[in-house]
Backbone as a ProteinNet text record, in pm:
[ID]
protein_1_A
[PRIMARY]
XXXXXXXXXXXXXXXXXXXXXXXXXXXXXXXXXXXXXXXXXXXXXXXXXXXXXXXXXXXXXXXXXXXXXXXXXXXXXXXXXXXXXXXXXXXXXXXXXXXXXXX
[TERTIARY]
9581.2	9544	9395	9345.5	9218	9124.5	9174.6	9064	9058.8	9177.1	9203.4	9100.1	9077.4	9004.7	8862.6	8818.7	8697.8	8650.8	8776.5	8740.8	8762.1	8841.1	8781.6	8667	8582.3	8439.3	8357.8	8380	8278.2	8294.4	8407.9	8428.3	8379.9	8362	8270.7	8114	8062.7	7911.4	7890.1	7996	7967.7	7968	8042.9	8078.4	7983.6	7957.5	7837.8	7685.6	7629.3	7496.8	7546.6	7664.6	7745.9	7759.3	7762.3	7783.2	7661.5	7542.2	7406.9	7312	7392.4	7324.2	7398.5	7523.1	7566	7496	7509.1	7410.5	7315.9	7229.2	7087.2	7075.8	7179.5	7202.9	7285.5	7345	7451.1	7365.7	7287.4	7226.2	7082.7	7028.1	6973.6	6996.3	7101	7208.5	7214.1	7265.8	7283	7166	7048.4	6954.6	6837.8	6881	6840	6969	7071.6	7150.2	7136	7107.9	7079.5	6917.6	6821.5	6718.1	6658	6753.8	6724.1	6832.4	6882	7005.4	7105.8	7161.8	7332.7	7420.5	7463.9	7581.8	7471.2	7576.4	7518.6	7371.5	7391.8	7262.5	7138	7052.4	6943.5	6883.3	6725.4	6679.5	6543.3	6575.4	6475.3	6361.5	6375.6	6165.1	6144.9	5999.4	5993	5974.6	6091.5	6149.9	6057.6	5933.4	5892	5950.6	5962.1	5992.6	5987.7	6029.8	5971.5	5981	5876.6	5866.3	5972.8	6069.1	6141.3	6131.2	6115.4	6123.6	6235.9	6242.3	6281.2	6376	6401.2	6419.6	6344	6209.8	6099.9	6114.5	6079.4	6070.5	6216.6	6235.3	6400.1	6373	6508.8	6493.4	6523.3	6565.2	6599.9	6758.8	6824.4	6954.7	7029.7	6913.1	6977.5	7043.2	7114.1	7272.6	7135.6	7141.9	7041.9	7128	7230.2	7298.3	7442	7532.9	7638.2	7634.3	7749.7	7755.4	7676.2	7555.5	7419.7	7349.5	7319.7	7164.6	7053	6958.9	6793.5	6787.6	6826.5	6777.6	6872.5	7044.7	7032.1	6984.7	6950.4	6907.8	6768.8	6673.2	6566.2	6582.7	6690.8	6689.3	6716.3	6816.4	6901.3	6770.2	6671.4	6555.7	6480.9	6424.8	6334	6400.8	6526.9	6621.8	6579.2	6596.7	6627.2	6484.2	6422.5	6252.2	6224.4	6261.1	6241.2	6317.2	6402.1	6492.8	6371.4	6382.9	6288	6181.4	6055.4	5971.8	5972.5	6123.7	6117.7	6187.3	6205.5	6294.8	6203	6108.1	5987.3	5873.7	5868.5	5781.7	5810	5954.2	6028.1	6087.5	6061.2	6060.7	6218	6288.4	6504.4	6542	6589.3	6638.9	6775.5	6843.9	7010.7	7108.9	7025	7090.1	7139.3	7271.8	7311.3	7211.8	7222.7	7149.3	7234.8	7169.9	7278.9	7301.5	7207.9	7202.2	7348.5	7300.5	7454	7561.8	7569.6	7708.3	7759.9	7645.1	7672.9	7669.9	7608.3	7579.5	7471.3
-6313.9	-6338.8	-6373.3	-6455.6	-6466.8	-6362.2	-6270.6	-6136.7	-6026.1	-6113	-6014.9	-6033.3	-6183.8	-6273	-6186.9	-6156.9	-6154.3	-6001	-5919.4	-5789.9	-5787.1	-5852.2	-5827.3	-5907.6	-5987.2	-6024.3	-5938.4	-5886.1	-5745.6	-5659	-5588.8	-5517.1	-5525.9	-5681.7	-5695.9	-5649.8	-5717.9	-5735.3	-5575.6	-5493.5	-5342.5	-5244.3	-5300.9	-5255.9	-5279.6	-5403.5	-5416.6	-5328.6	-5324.2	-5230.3	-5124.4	-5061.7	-4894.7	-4910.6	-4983.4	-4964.6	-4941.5	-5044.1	-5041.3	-4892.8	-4841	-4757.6	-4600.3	-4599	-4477.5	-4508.9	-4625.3	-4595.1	-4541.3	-4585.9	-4498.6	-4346.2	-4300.6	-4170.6	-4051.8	-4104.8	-4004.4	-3982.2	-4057.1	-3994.6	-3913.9	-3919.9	-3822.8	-3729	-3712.1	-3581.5	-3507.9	-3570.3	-3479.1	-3451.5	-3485.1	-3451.4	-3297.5	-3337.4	-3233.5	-3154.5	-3126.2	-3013.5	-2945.4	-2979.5	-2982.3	-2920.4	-2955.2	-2923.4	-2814.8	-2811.9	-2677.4	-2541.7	-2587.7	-2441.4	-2395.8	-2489.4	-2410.3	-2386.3	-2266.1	-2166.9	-2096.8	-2041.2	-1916.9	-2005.3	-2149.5	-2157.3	-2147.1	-2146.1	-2127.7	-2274	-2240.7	-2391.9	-2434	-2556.5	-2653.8	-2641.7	-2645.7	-2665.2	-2549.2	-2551.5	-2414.3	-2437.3	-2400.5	-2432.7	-2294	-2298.8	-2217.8	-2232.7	-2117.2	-2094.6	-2219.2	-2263.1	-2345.3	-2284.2	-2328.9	-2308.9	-2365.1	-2328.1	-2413.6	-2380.4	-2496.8	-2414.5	-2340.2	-2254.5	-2155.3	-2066	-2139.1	-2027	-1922.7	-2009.1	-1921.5	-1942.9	-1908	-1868.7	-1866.8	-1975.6	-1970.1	-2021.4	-2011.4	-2055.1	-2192.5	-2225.1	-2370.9	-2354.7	-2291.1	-2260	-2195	-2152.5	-2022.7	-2126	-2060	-2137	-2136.4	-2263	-2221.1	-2230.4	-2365	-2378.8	-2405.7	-2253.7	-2267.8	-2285.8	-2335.5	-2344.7	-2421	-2543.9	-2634	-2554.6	-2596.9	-2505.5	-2607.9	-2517.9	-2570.1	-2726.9	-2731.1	-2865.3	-2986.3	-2969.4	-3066.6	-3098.8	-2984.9	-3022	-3093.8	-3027.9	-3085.6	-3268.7	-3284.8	-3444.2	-3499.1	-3474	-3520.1	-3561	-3451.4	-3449.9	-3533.7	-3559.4	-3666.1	-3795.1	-3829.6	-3936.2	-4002.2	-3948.2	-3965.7	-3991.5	-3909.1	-3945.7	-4119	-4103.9	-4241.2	-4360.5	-4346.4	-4480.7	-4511	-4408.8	-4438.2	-4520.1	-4475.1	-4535.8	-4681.9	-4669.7	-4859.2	-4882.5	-4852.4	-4927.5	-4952	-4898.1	-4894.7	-4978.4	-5002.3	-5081.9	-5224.9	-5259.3	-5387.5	-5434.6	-5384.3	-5400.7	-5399.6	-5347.6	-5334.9	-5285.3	-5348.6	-5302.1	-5272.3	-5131.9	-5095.6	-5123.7	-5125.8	-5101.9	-5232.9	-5268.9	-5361.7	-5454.3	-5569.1	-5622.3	-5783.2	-5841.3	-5931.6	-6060.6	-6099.8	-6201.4	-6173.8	-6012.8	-6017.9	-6019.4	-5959.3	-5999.6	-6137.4	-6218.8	-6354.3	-6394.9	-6374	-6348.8	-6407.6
2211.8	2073.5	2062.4	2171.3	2189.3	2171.6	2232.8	2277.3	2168.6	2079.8	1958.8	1868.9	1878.9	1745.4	1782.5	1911.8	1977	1906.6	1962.9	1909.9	1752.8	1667.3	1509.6	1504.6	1560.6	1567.1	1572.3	1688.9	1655.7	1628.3	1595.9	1467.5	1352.1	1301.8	1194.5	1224	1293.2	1338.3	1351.8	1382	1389.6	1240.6	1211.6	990.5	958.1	935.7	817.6	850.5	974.9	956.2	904.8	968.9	937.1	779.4	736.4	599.2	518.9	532.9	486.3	555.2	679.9	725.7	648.4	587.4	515.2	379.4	301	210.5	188.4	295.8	303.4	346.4	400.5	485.6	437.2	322.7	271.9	185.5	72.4	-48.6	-20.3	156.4	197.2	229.4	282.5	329	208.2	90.4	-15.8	-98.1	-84.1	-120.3	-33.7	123.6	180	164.5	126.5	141.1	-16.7	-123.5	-241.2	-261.2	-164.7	-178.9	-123.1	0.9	92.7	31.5	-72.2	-106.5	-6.3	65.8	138.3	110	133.8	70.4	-14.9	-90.6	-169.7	-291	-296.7	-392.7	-307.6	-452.4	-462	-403.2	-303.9	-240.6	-375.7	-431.3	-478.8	-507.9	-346	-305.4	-238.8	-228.8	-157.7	8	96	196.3	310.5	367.5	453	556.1	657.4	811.2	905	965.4	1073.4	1209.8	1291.2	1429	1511.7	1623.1	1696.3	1854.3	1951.4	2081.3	2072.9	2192.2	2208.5	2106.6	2002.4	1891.2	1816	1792.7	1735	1582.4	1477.2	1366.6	1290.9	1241	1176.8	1029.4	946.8	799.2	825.3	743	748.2	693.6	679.2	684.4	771.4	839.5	964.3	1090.2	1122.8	1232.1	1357.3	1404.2	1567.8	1673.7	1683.7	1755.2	1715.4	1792.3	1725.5	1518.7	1467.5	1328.8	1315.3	1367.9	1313.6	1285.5	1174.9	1035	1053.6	1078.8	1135.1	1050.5	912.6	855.1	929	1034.6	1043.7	1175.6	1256.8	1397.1	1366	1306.1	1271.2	1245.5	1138.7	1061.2	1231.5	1307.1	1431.9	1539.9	1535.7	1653.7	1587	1461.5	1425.5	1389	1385.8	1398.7	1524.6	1635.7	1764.9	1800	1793.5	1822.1	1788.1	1602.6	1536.2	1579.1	1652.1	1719.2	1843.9	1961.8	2053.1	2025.2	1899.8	1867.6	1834.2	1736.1	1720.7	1843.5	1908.1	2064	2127.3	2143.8	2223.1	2148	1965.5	1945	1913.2	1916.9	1914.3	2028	2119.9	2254.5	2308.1	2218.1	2243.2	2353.4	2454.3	2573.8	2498.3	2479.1	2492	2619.1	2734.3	2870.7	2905.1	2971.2	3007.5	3096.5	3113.3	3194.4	3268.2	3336.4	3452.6	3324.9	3247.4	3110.3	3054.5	2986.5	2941.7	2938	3092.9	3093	3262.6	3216.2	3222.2	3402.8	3436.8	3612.3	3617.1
[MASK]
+++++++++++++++++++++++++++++++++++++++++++++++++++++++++++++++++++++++++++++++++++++++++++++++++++++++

């Protein structure tokens, strides 16, 4: 029962960013899918070519990998870039270490 209490503890501590973090992430999603035109509409803005390694020259709707369309590999690669940067400028170790788990 103990270990129960422990794990709905952090179950919480895990919800609440997930929650503040779909706010911010869904009404971008639907703004780049809305803005770039997928499916049969028409795109927004005016959406030029982008460069990709080894793809070369794609739309921003065009499938690169498998069924993923260039806009979300793109959001995914500058996501991932942007975590590194604050991990690296707030100094966040992710990796376990002997502190944490109590040694």
């Amino acid at each position: 029962m103990e270990a129960m209490g422990d794990q709905l503890g952090m179950f919480k501590e895990q919800f609440r960013p997930m929650v503040w973090i779909m706010f911010l992430t869904i009404p971008a999603f639907l703004w780049m899918y809305w803005a770039v035109g997928i499916g049969n509409a028409p795109s927004h803005i005016d959406v030029t070519p982008i460069v990709l390694p080894l793809a070369g020259e794609v739309g921003w709707t065009t499938a690169v990998a498998g069924p993923i369309q260039t806009w979300i590999l793109w959001y995914f690669v500058c996501s991932m870039a942007f975590t590194q940067i604050i991990r690296k400028g707030l100094d966040i170790d992710m990796s376990p270490t002997a502190a944490a788990t109590g040694s």
